[in-house]
Tab-separated table of C-alpha atoms and ligand atoms in Angstrom:
chain	number	residue	atom	x	y	z
A	1	MET	CA	-11.405	-15.254	165.021
A	2	LEU	CA	-8.117	-17.292	163.850
A	3	ARG	CA	-4.989	-15.954	165.257
A	4	THR	CA	-1.374	-16.577	163.991
A	5	GLN	CA	2.040	-14.878	163.570
A	6	VAL	CA	2.075	-14.467	159.737
A	7	GLY	CA	-1.214	-14.642	157.817
A	8	ILE	CA	-0.557	-15.646	154.254
A	9	VAL	CA	-2.964	-15.082	151.569
A	10	GLY	CA	-2.675	-17.154	148.601
A	11	ALA	CA	-1.359	-20.961	148.215
A	12	GLY	CA	0.723	-20.363	144.892
A	13	PRO	CA	4.451	-21.027	144.983
A	14	ALA	CA	5.093	-17.548	147.083
A	15	GLY	CA	2.583	-18.588	149.821
A	16	LEU	CA	3.410	-22.160	150.285
A	17	VAL	CA	7.193	-21.868	150.170
A	18	LEU	CA	6.932	-19.002	152.625
A	19	SER	CA	4.940	-21.029	154.886
A	20	GLN	CA	7.254	-24.055	154.837
A	21	LEU	CA	10.487	-21.586	155.468
A	22	LEU	CA	8.569	-20.048	158.308
A	23	ALA	CA	7.724	-23.315	159.823
A	24	ARG	CA	11.317	-24.568	159.785
A	25	GLU	CA	12.200	-21.483	161.763
A	26	GLY	CA	9.456	-22.060	164.484
A	27	ILE	CA	7.230	-19.280	163.041
A	28	GLU	CA	3.502	-19.956	162.873
A	29	SER	CA	1.558	-19.061	159.569
A	30	ILE	CA	-2.027	-19.784	158.239
A	31	VAL	CA	-2.601	-19.750	154.578
A	32	LEU	CA	-5.911	-18.865	153.082
A	33	GLU	CA	-6.556	-19.870	149.562
A	34	ALA	CA	-9.630	-18.779	147.536
A	35	ARG	CA	-9.645	-22.054	145.477
A	36	ASP	CA	-9.982	-25.711	146.276
A	37	ARG	CA	-6.902	-27.974	146.726
A	38	ALA	CA	-7.640	-29.821	143.482
A	39	TYR	CA	-7.967	-26.732	141.526
A	40	VAL	CA	-4.433	-25.259	142.696
A	41	GLU	CA	-2.878	-28.746	142.116
A	42	GLY	CA	-4.103	-28.931	138.701
A	43	ARG	CA	-3.243	-25.382	137.503
A	44	VAL	CA	-0.769	-25.715	134.661
A	45	ARG	CA	1.626	-22.590	134.510
A	46	ALA	CA	5.272	-22.434	134.738
A	47	GLY	CA	7.834	-25.270	134.642
A	48	VAL	CA	11.350	-24.171	134.671
A	49	LEU	CA	13.183	-24.062	137.999
A	50	GLU	CA	16.169	-22.099	138.318
A	51	HIS	CA	19.167	-23.701	139.929
A	52	GLY	CA	18.511	-22.000	143.063
A	53	THR	CA	14.840	-22.577	143.252
A	54	ALA	CA	15.569	-26.291	142.908
A	55	ASP	CA	18.109	-26.139	145.759
A	56	LEU	CA	15.768	-24.469	147.992
A	57	LEU	CA	12.878	-26.576	147.439
A	58	GLU	CA	15.071	-29.458	148.469
A	59	ALA	CA	16.685	-27.557	151.322
A	60	ILE	CA	12.921	-27.252	152.632
A	61	GLY	CA	11.907	-30.839	152.239
A	62	ALA	CA	9.723	-30.414	149.286
A	63	GLY	CA	12.378	-31.511	146.607
A	64	GLN	CA	12.348	-35.450	146.615
A	65	ARG	CA	10.054	-35.953	143.592
A	66	MET	CA	11.249	-32.954	141.871
A	67	ARG	CA	14.758	-34.462	141.839
A	68	ALA	CA	13.608	-37.914	141.055
A	69	GLN	CA	11.186	-36.849	138.017
A	70	GLY	CA	12.457	-33.319	137.138
A	71	LEU	CA	14.464	-33.120	134.011
A	72	VAL	CA	17.817	-31.505	134.481
A	73	HIS	CA	18.675	-29.503	131.435
A	74	ARG	CA	22.224	-28.295	130.876
A	75	GLY	CA	21.407	-25.678	128.065
A	76	ILE	CA	18.837	-24.466	125.777
A	77	GLU	CA	18.748	-23.943	121.928
A	78	LEU	CA	18.074	-20.726	120.235
A	79	ARG	CA	16.746	-21.233	116.586
A	80	PHE	CA	16.864	-18.802	113.818
A	81	GLY	CA	17.560	-18.557	109.950
A	82	GLY	CA	16.605	-22.292	110.031
A	83	GLN	CA	19.382	-23.285	112.321
A	84	SER	CA	19.548	-24.221	116.041
A	85	HIS	CA	22.331	-22.839	118.497
A	86	ARG	CA	23.092	-24.133	121.563
A	87	ILE	CA	23.690	-22.151	124.725
A	88	ASP	CA	25.563	-24.652	127.037
A	89	PHE	CA	24.744	-23.491	130.684
A	90	ALA	CA	26.866	-26.097	132.230
A	91	GLU	CA	29.943	-25.114	130.243
A	92	LEU	CA	29.380	-21.217	130.425
A	93	VAL	CA	28.357	-20.865	133.864
A	94	GLY	CA	28.552	-24.522	135.573
A	95	LYS	CA	24.714	-24.611	136.409
A	96	SER	CA	21.879	-26.221	135.084
A	97	ILE	CA	17.854	-25.709	135.305
A	98	THR	CA	15.225	-28.432	136.215
A	99	VAL	CA	12.320	-28.760	134.071
A	100	TYR	CA	9.433	-29.790	136.669
A	101	GLY	CA	5.906	-28.429	136.367
A	102	GLN	CA	4.384	-25.756	138.726
A	103	GLN	CA	1.342	-27.851	139.495
A	104	GLU	CA	4.021	-30.540	140.671
A	105	VAL	CA	5.791	-28.007	142.904
A	106	ILE	CA	2.351	-27.131	144.466
A	107	LYS	CA	1.322	-30.514	144.960
A	108	ASP	CA	4.785	-31.456	146.879
A	109	LEU	CA	4.490	-28.297	148.820
A	110	ILE	CA	0.855	-28.974	150.002
A	111	ALA	CA	1.871	-32.449	150.805
A	112	VAL	CA	4.858	-31.571	152.836
A	113	ARG	CA	3.027	-28.613	154.913
A	114	LEU	CA	-0.070	-30.877	155.626
A	115	GLN	CA	1.977	-33.709	156.865
A	116	GLN	CA	3.874	-31.562	159.236
A	117	GLY	CA	0.600	-30.080	160.644
A	118	GLY	CA	0.564	-26.786	158.467
A	119	ALA	CA	-2.730	-24.930	158.303
A	120	ILE	CA	-3.881	-24.288	154.764
A	121	HIS	CA	-7.522	-23.447	154.488
A	122	PHE	CA	-9.030	-23.969	150.932
A	123	ASP	CA	-11.971	-22.480	149.546
A	124	THR	CA	-11.153	-19.498	151.853
A	125	GLU	CA	-11.052	-16.103	149.901
A	126	ALA	CA	-9.488	-12.977	151.599
A	127	TYR	CA	-11.777	-10.096	150.737
A	128	ALA	CA	-10.414	-7.293	152.989
A	129	VAL	CA	-7.155	-6.820	154.742
A	130	ASP	CA	-7.552	-3.897	157.590
A	131	GLY	CA	-5.370	-2.261	160.462
A	132	LEU	CA	-2.291	-2.648	158.346
A	133	ASP	CA	-0.756	0.322	160.513
A	134	THR	CA	-1.631	-1.174	163.798
A	135	ALA	CA	0.414	-4.016	165.522
A	136	ARG	CA	-2.588	-6.589	164.711
A	137	PRO	CA	-3.662	-6.401	161.178
A	138	VAL	CA	-6.652	-8.619	160.267
A	139	VAL	CA	-7.474	-10.333	157.069
A	140	ARG	CA	-11.467	-10.819	156.562
A	141	TYR	CA	-12.393	-13.801	154.496
A	142	ARG	CA	-15.301	-15.814	153.233
A	143	LYS	CA	-15.548	-19.685	152.571
A	144	ALA	CA	-17.112	-21.172	149.809
A	145	ASP	CA	-20.031	-22.428	152.036
A	146	GLY	CA	-20.899	-18.813	152.560
A	147	SER	CA	-19.647	-18.694	156.161
A	148	GLY	CA	-16.841	-15.902	156.989
A	149	GLY	CA	-14.345	-15.078	159.442
A	150	GLU	CA	-11.129	-13.089	160.307
A	151	LEU	CA	-7.411	-14.086	160.626
A	152	ALA	CA	-5.617	-11.741	163.078
A	153	CYS	CA	-1.772	-11.731	162.694
A	154	ASP	CA	1.388	-9.830	163.215
A	155	PHE	CA	2.070	-9.567	159.574
A	156	VAL	CA	0.226	-10.201	156.422
A	157	ALA	CA	2.105	-11.616	153.262
A	158	GLY	CA	0.004	-10.789	150.171
A	159	CYS	CA	1.048	-13.827	147.981
A	160	ASP	CA	-2.381	-13.826	146.180
A	161	GLY	CA	-1.182	-13.417	142.633
A	162	PHE	CA	-1.701	-10.609	139.941
A	163	HIS	CA	-5.497	-10.500	140.692
A	164	GLY	CA	-5.657	-10.899	144.466
A	165	THR	CA	-6.872	-8.273	146.973
A	166	CYS	CA	-4.036	-7.638	149.185
A	167	ARG	CA	-2.481	-5.067	146.839
A	168	ASN	CA	-5.839	-3.378	146.726
A	169	ALA	CA	-5.599	-2.964	150.498
A	170	VAL	CA	-2.702	-0.324	150.076
A	171	PRO	CA	-3.758	3.289	149.457
A	172	PRO	CA	-3.142	4.037	145.923
A	173	ASN	CA	-0.995	7.154	146.516
A	174	GLN	CA	1.424	4.755	148.504
A	175	LEU	CA	2.516	2.754	145.452
A	176	ALA	CA	3.880	3.300	141.884
A	177	PHE	CA	2.900	1.190	139.050
A	178	PHE	CA	5.392	0.157	136.221
A	179	GLU	CA	4.098	-1.550	133.196
A	180	ARG	CA	4.497	-2.670	129.627
A	181	THR	CA	2.396	-4.531	127.414
A	182	PHE	CA	3.805	-6.434	124.470
A	183	PRO	CA	1.582	-6.398	121.097
A	184	PHE	CA	1.268	-10.290	120.957
A	185	SER	CA	0.485	-13.429	123.288
A	186	TRP	CA	1.470	-17.067	123.545
A	187	PHE	CA	-0.859	-19.781	122.477
A	188	GLY	CA	0.423	-22.683	124.722
A	189	ILE	CA	-0.755	-26.341	124.497
A	190	LEU	CA	-0.015	-29.396	126.708
A	191	ALA	CA	0.172	-32.326	124.579
A	192	GLU	CA	0.673	-36.116	125.001
A	193	THR	CA	3.722	-36.376	122.808
A	194	PRO	CA	7.394	-37.092	123.680
A	195	PRO	CA	9.663	-33.805	123.667
A	196	ALA	CA	10.985	-33.249	120.066
A	197	SER	CA	14.192	-32.127	121.666
A	198	GLN	CA	16.147	-33.117	124.767
A	199	GLU	CA	16.304	-29.276	125.584
A	200	LEU	CA	13.963	-26.203	125.198
A	201	ILE	CA	14.131	-24.558	121.834
A	202	TYR	CA	13.418	-20.752	121.383
A	203	THR	CA	12.743	-20.001	117.729
A	204	ASN	CA	12.666	-16.783	116.067
A	205	HIS	CA	10.815	-16.921	112.589
A	206	GLU	CA	9.244	-14.723	110.342
A	207	ARG	CA	5.854	-16.233	110.940
A	208	GLY	CA	6.507	-15.591	114.784
A	209	PHE	CA	7.925	-16.935	117.847
A	210	ALA	CA	7.752	-20.829	118.832
A	211	LEU	CA	8.880	-22.618	121.947
A	212	ILE	CA	9.228	-26.327	122.259
A	213	SER	CA	9.376	-27.234	125.900
A	214	MET	CA	8.343	-30.293	128.074
A	215	ARG	CA	6.931	-31.288	131.294
A	216	SER	CA	7.918	-35.111	131.213
A	217	PRO	CA	9.423	-37.623	128.928
A	218	SER	CA	5.905	-38.169	127.489
A	219	VAL	CA	4.325	-34.634	127.802
A	220	SER	CA	5.382	-31.578	125.866
A	221	ARG	CA	4.451	-27.903	126.314
A	222	LEU	CA	4.482	-25.958	123.285
A	223	TYR	CA	3.763	-22.397	122.523
A	224	LEU	CA	3.301	-20.115	119.452
A	225	GLN	CA	3.284	-16.412	119.335
A	226	CYS	CA	-0.146	-15.210	118.530
A	227	ALA	CA	-2.395	-12.149	118.389
A	228	VAL	CA	-3.478	-10.528	121.655
A	229	ASP	CA	-7.150	-11.293	120.719
A	230	GLU	CA	-6.389	-14.839	119.501
A	231	ASP	CA	-9.380	-17.159	119.546
A	232	PRO	CA	-8.045	-20.619	120.679
A	233	GLY	CA	-11.293	-21.869	119.032
A	234	ALA	CA	-10.187	-21.029	115.533
A	235	TRP	CA	-7.390	-23.310	115.914
A	236	PRO	CA	-8.260	-26.944	115.290
A	237	ASP	CA	-5.348	-29.229	116.459
A	238	GLN	CA	-4.230	-29.809	112.955
A	239	ARG	CA	-3.636	-26.185	112.284
A	240	TYR	CA	-1.540	-25.870	115.366
A	241	TRP	CA	0.561	-28.607	114.368
A	242	GLU	CA	1.273	-27.485	110.910
A	243	GLU	CA	1.945	-23.967	112.226
A	244	LEU	CA	4.523	-25.279	114.582
A	245	ALA	CA	6.190	-27.262	112.101
A	246	ALA	CA	6.395	-24.353	109.609
A	247	ARG	CA	8.281	-22.258	112.355
A	248	LEU	CA	10.456	-24.832	113.176
A	249	ALA	CA	11.296	-25.746	109.404
A	250	GLY	CA	15.000	-25.772	108.121
A	251	TYR	CA	18.408	-27.621	108.809
A	252	ASP	CA	17.855	-30.326	111.222
A	253	ALA	CA	14.441	-29.265	112.163
A	254	PRO	CA	13.092	-30.836	115.457
A	255	GLU	CA	10.109	-33.172	114.436
A	256	VAL	CA	7.188	-32.594	116.690
A	257	LYS	CA	4.679	-35.682	116.570
A	258	PRO	CA	1.155	-34.697	117.121
A	259	GLY	CA	-0.511	-36.026	120.114
A	260	ARG	CA	-3.574	-35.730	122.283
A	261	VAL	CA	-3.913	-32.045	123.308
A	262	LEU	CA	-4.501	-32.142	127.169
A	263	ALA	CA	-4.846	-28.293	127.912
A	264	ARG	CA	-4.594	-24.934	125.678
A	265	GLY	CA	-4.709	-21.492	126.575
A	266	VAL	CA	-3.593	-18.020	125.460
A	267	THR	CA	-1.339	-16.124	127.683
A	268	GLY	CA	-0.872	-12.287	127.645
A	269	MET	CA	2.762	-11.016	127.513
A	270	ARG	CA	2.981	-8.343	130.202
A	271	ALA	CA	5.554	-6.731	132.512
A	272	PHE	CA	4.533	-5.338	135.786
A	273	VAL	CA	5.934	-3.929	138.950
A	274	VAL	CA	4.569	-2.238	142.021
A	275	ALA	CA	6.821	-0.184	144.544
A	276	PRO	CA	7.350	-0.541	147.074
A	277	MET	CA	6.389	-4.136	147.750
A	278	ARG	CA	5.540	-3.290	151.275
A	279	TYR	CA	3.126	-1.101	152.959
A	280	GLU	CA	3.307	-1.014	156.970
A	281	ARG	CA	2.702	-4.495	158.105
A	282	LEU	CA	1.694	-5.840	154.496
A	283	PHE	CA	4.329	-7.599	152.364
A	284	LEU	CA	3.586	-8.458	148.838
A	285	ALA	CA	5.389	-11.394	147.202
A	286	GLY	CA	5.306	-12.920	143.726
A	287	ASP	CA	2.691	-12.011	141.312
A	288	ALA	CA	1.067	-9.887	143.611
A	289	ALA	CA	3.969	-7.429	143.280
A	290	HIS	CA	5.310	-8.313	139.780
A	291	ILE	CA	4.522	-10.084	136.307
A	292	VAL	CA	7.134	-10.882	133.841
A	293	PRO	CA	6.490	-11.777	130.269
A	294	PRO	CA	7.230	-15.803	130.211
A	295	THR	CA	10.099	-15.948	127.789
A	296	GLY	CA	12.643	-15.496	130.419
A	297	ALA	CA	11.008	-18.226	132.732
A	298	LYS	CA	11.281	-16.208	135.726
A	299	GLY	CA	7.651	-15.753	137.059
A	300	MET	CA	7.700	-18.622	139.565
A	301	ASN	CA	11.433	-18.046	140.436
A	302	LEU	CA	10.961	-14.690	141.295
A	303	ALA	CA	8.065	-15.508	143.743
A	304	VAL	CA	10.280	-18.088	145.430
A	305	ALA	CA	13.316	-15.527	145.480
A	306	ASP	CA	10.867	-12.910	147.339
A	307	VAL	CA	9.725	-15.020	149.990
A	308	LEU	CA	13.125	-16.224	150.967
A	309	VAL	CA	13.872	-12.465	151.458
A	310	LEU	CA	10.592	-12.027	153.499
A	311	SER	CA	11.442	-15.292	155.661
A	312	ARG	CA	14.740	-14.195	156.603
A	313	ALA	CA	13.441	-10.928	157.506
A	314	LEU	CA	10.664	-12.265	159.662
A	315	VAL	CA	13.117	-14.745	161.348
A	316	ALA	CA	15.339	-11.656	162.146
A	317	PHE	CA	12.261	-9.974	163.767
A	318	TYR	CA	11.167	-12.698	165.698
A	319	THR	CA	14.398	-13.834	166.935
A	320	SER	CA	15.997	-10.598	167.984
A	321	ARG	CA	13.177	-7.972	167.348
A	322	ARG	CA	15.144	-6.467	164.274
A	323	LEU	CA	13.533	-4.574	161.822
A	324	ASP	CA	16.067	-3.461	159.557
A	325	LEU	CA	15.509	-6.415	157.119
A	326	LEU	CA	11.805	-6.053	157.092
A	327	ASP	CA	12.361	-2.294	156.245
A	328	ALA	CA	14.906	-3.356	153.345
A	329	TYR	CA	12.399	-6.069	152.121
A	330	SER	CA	11.252	-4.054	149.173
A	331	ASP	CA	14.426	-2.806	147.995
A	332	THR	CA	16.018	-5.932	148.199
A	333	CYS	CA	13.622	-7.745	146.243
A	334	LEU	CA	13.206	-5.038	143.468
A	335	ARG	CA	16.819	-5.113	142.608
A	336	ARG	CA	16.256	-8.850	141.447
A	337	VAL	CA	12.939	-8.077	140.063
A	338	TRP	CA	14.082	-5.473	137.836
A	339	LYS	CA	17.054	-7.709	136.663
A	340	ALA	CA	14.550	-10.266	135.924
A	341	GLN	CA	12.317	-7.536	133.970
A	342	ARG	CA	15.572	-6.492	132.046
A	343	PHE	CA	16.354	-10.265	131.111
A	344	SER	CA	12.696	-11.192	130.285
A	345	SER	CA	12.076	-8.175	128.228
A	346	TRP	CA	15.378	-8.607	126.322
A	347	MET	CA	14.614	-12.216	125.586
A	348	THR	CA	11.102	-11.215	124.377
A	349	SER	CA	12.271	-8.458	122.177
A	350	MET	CA	14.937	-10.680	120.631
A	351	LEU	CA	13.011	-13.675	119.768
A	352	HIS	CA	9.370	-12.345	118.629
A	353	ARG	CA	8.190	-10.929	115.682
A	354	PHE	CA	6.940	-7.276	115.897
A	355	ASP	CA	4.828	-6.379	113.029
A	356	ALA	CA	5.953	-2.724	113.566
A	357	HIS	CA	9.506	-3.719	112.851
A	358	THR	CA	11.127	-1.947	109.897
A	359	PRO	CA	13.431	-4.029	107.834
A	360	PHE	CA	16.334	-2.213	109.659
A	361	GLU	CA	15.047	-3.437	113.014
A	362	ARG	CA	14.374	-6.905	111.913
A	363	ARG	CA	18.084	-7.206	110.658
A	364	LEU	CA	19.231	-5.740	114.235
A	365	GLN	CA	17.239	-8.381	115.888
A	366	LEU	CA	18.878	-11.050	113.710
A	367	ALA	CA	22.216	-9.428	114.413
A	368	GLU	CA	21.817	-9.760	118.181
A	369	LEU	CA	20.762	-13.536	117.917
A	370	ASP	CA	23.949	-13.848	115.680
A	371	TYR	CA	26.026	-12.162	118.498
A	372	VAL	CA	24.512	-13.814	121.396
A	373	THR	CA	25.246	-17.331	120.095
A	374	SER	CA	28.532	-16.516	118.469
A	375	SER	CA	30.205	-14.569	121.428
A	376	ARG	CA	31.218	-16.519	124.479
A	377	ALA	CA	30.652	-13.298	126.631
A	378	ALA	CA	27.219	-12.791	125.287
A	379	SER	CA	26.058	-16.488	125.605
A	380	GLN	CA	27.486	-16.314	129.094
A	381	ALA	CA	25.417	-13.274	130.163
A	382	LEU	CA	22.386	-15.031	128.674
A	383	ALA	CA	23.180	-18.374	130.713
A	384	GLU	CA	23.939	-16.595	133.863
A	385	ASN	CA	20.524	-15.022	133.817
A	386	TYR	CA	18.681	-17.988	132.803
A	387	VAL	CA	19.871	-20.356	135.489
A	388	GLY	CA	19.230	-17.516	138.001
A	389	LEU	CA	21.255	-14.771	139.416
A	390	PRO	CA	22.361	-15.707	142.914
A	391	LEU	CA	19.857	-15.889	145.591
A	392	ASP	CA	21.725	-13.829	147.878
B	1	LIG	C1	-1.402	-19.029	132.459
B	1	LIG	C2	-0.119	-18.832	133.045
B	1	LIG	C3	0.974	-19.383	132.512
B	1	LIG	C4	2.291	-19.119	133.124
B	1	LIG	N1	3.236	-19.503	132.497
B	1	LIG	C5	4.493	-19.402	132.971
B	1	LIG	C6	5.700	-19.791	132.249
B	1	LIG	O1	5.538	-20.812	131.253
B	1	LIG	N2	6.876	-19.784	132.789
B	1	LIG	C7	6.962	-18.755	134.011
B	1	LIG	O2	7.957	-18.646	134.477
B	1	LIG	N3	5.988	-18.399	134.550
B	1	LIG	C8	4.679	-18.584	134.137
B	1	LIG	N4	3.671	-18.155	134.618
B	1	LIG	C9	3.860	-17.245	135.718
B	1	LIG	C10	3.894	-18.138	137.138
B	1	LIG	O3	2.948	-19.091	136.937
B	1	LIG	C11	3.598	-16.965	138.166
B	1	LIG	O4	4.766	-16.187	138.133
B	1	LIG	C12	3.538	-17.760	139.506
B	1	LIG	O5	2.566	-18.606	139.628
B	1	LIG	C13	3.621	-16.840	140.739
B	1	LIG	O6	3.420	-17.551	141.871
B	1	LIG	P1	2.528	-16.723	143.081
B	1	LIG	O7	2.686	-17.596	144.261
B	1	LIG	O8	3.056	-15.284	143.447
B	1	LIG	O9	0.960	-16.569	142.511
B	1	LIG	P2	0.028	-17.522	142.002
B	1	LIG	O10	0.668	-18.830	141.495
B	1	LIG	O11	-0.883	-16.897	141.116
B	1	LIG	O12	-0.774	-17.946	143.292
B	1	LIG	C14	-1.478	-17.049	144.094
B	1	LIG	C15	-2.829	-17.744	144.797
B	1	LIG	O13	-3.590	-16.758	145.693
B	1	LIG	C16	-4.840	-17.371	145.228
B	1	LIG	N5	-5.650	-16.281	145.798
B	1	LIG	C17	-5.986	-14.952	144.782
B	1	LIG	N6	-6.780	-14.111	145.298
B	1	LIG	C18	-6.944	-14.540	146.540
B	1	LIG	C19	-7.894	-14.228	147.506
B	1	LIG	N7	-8.535	-13.031	147.602
B	1	LIG	N8	-7.825	-15.003	148.719
B	1	LIG	C20	-7.213	-16.032	148.849
B	1	LIG	N9	-6.543	-16.580	147.819
B	1	LIG	C21	-6.414	-15.999	146.663
B	1	LIG	C22	-4.887	-17.972	144.041
B	1	LIG	O14	-6.031	-18.841	143.918
B	1	LIG	C23	-3.658	-18.415	143.973
B	1	LIG	O15	-3.577	-19.903	144.403
B	1	LIG	C24	2.302	-18.219	134.178
B	1	LIG	C25	1.208	-17.776	134.832
B	1	LIG	C26	0.036	-17.764	134.279
B	1	LIG	C27	-1.163	-17.086	134.886
């Protein structure tokens, strides 16, 4: 049987950042990850790091490549009525964001953990968590080669994403679930083409939402609003490029040059929160506890914020047997989570086409965009949330 202080299930941003934060305080952990290393290092997902997330990665020794290769953005553009309007983060709130792919963050975190002797067990799927109401919970796992084992620990961190196992270890009557599903999805592609703009462009158009984003000076990440049941197979590349151009059309339209498509996929637009984020000796963090629609670029950032709170609570426990921060963990995280949900839902509602909208509601949506881009107070509120509310 393996034994450690904190058993961490999942080597996504939440699990890896937690393991690194704990190691820096002399607290042992073992990370169990269901997939192999190449898979988790290649999984293309989020790409916007809030100001505080970028600083934290640097502070834990995983920020060198991000600082060298990440793209610092001092604003974003909102495009509607065929025109772009800039929200200048630097001027409005004195902060910026860093565009750096989640898969690169993962590579950096794995490298630093392994360099420092950290234990990450790949190809190791947790299938049960027992004894949560005892002082020694146990995570049961099976490896890809068919063998199995147990990890005994003082605490379990459920960092295993939305489809993980840990949340299911909690008796259902101990949890409340909050959920909202939007009636559309995002069809995203990663393409070998230089970004058409220096900053992200969020577009509201009669044909549907479009987002121009990027991962590097030569790779773009592009999204189109699509139907929930959209079949990506029905979209030859040419159709995608034409639809994108149609949604960006107008004054000073950004010109996206078609390039080789490296990855494509449809992502649902869902908001989900479970409360509390703790059951006895199990602490849920990141997507295991909440999902936000990607319009606010908050998913990975929330995962990192959760484990920062958790690491502080665990440090207080191991250094002075204090339980108060562990007891406050769920409430502390949920305050931030609900503000991120509010912001993400607001951005999603403001920027997408809703088939059910009446002409009156459509005009309200355009008035909202007009207000946000013409009022300093409203622009500032958007900027403050987008770069990330303070981590404390
Ligand atoms: C397709 C997609 C696109 C996204 N795009 C964006 C975006 O553009 N912007 C944005 O902000 N956010 C985006 N997100 C959300 C963002 O990527 C997540 O919020 C973030 O990955 C959360 O990190 P996490 O560590 O909590 O979970 P994850 O990154 O999901 O990590 C969980 C880990 O646990 C492992 N695991 C699962 N079950 C087990 C088990 N039983 N045993 C062991 N290991 C297990 C998984 O393999 C995984 O490595 C996207 C998510 C998806 C799925």
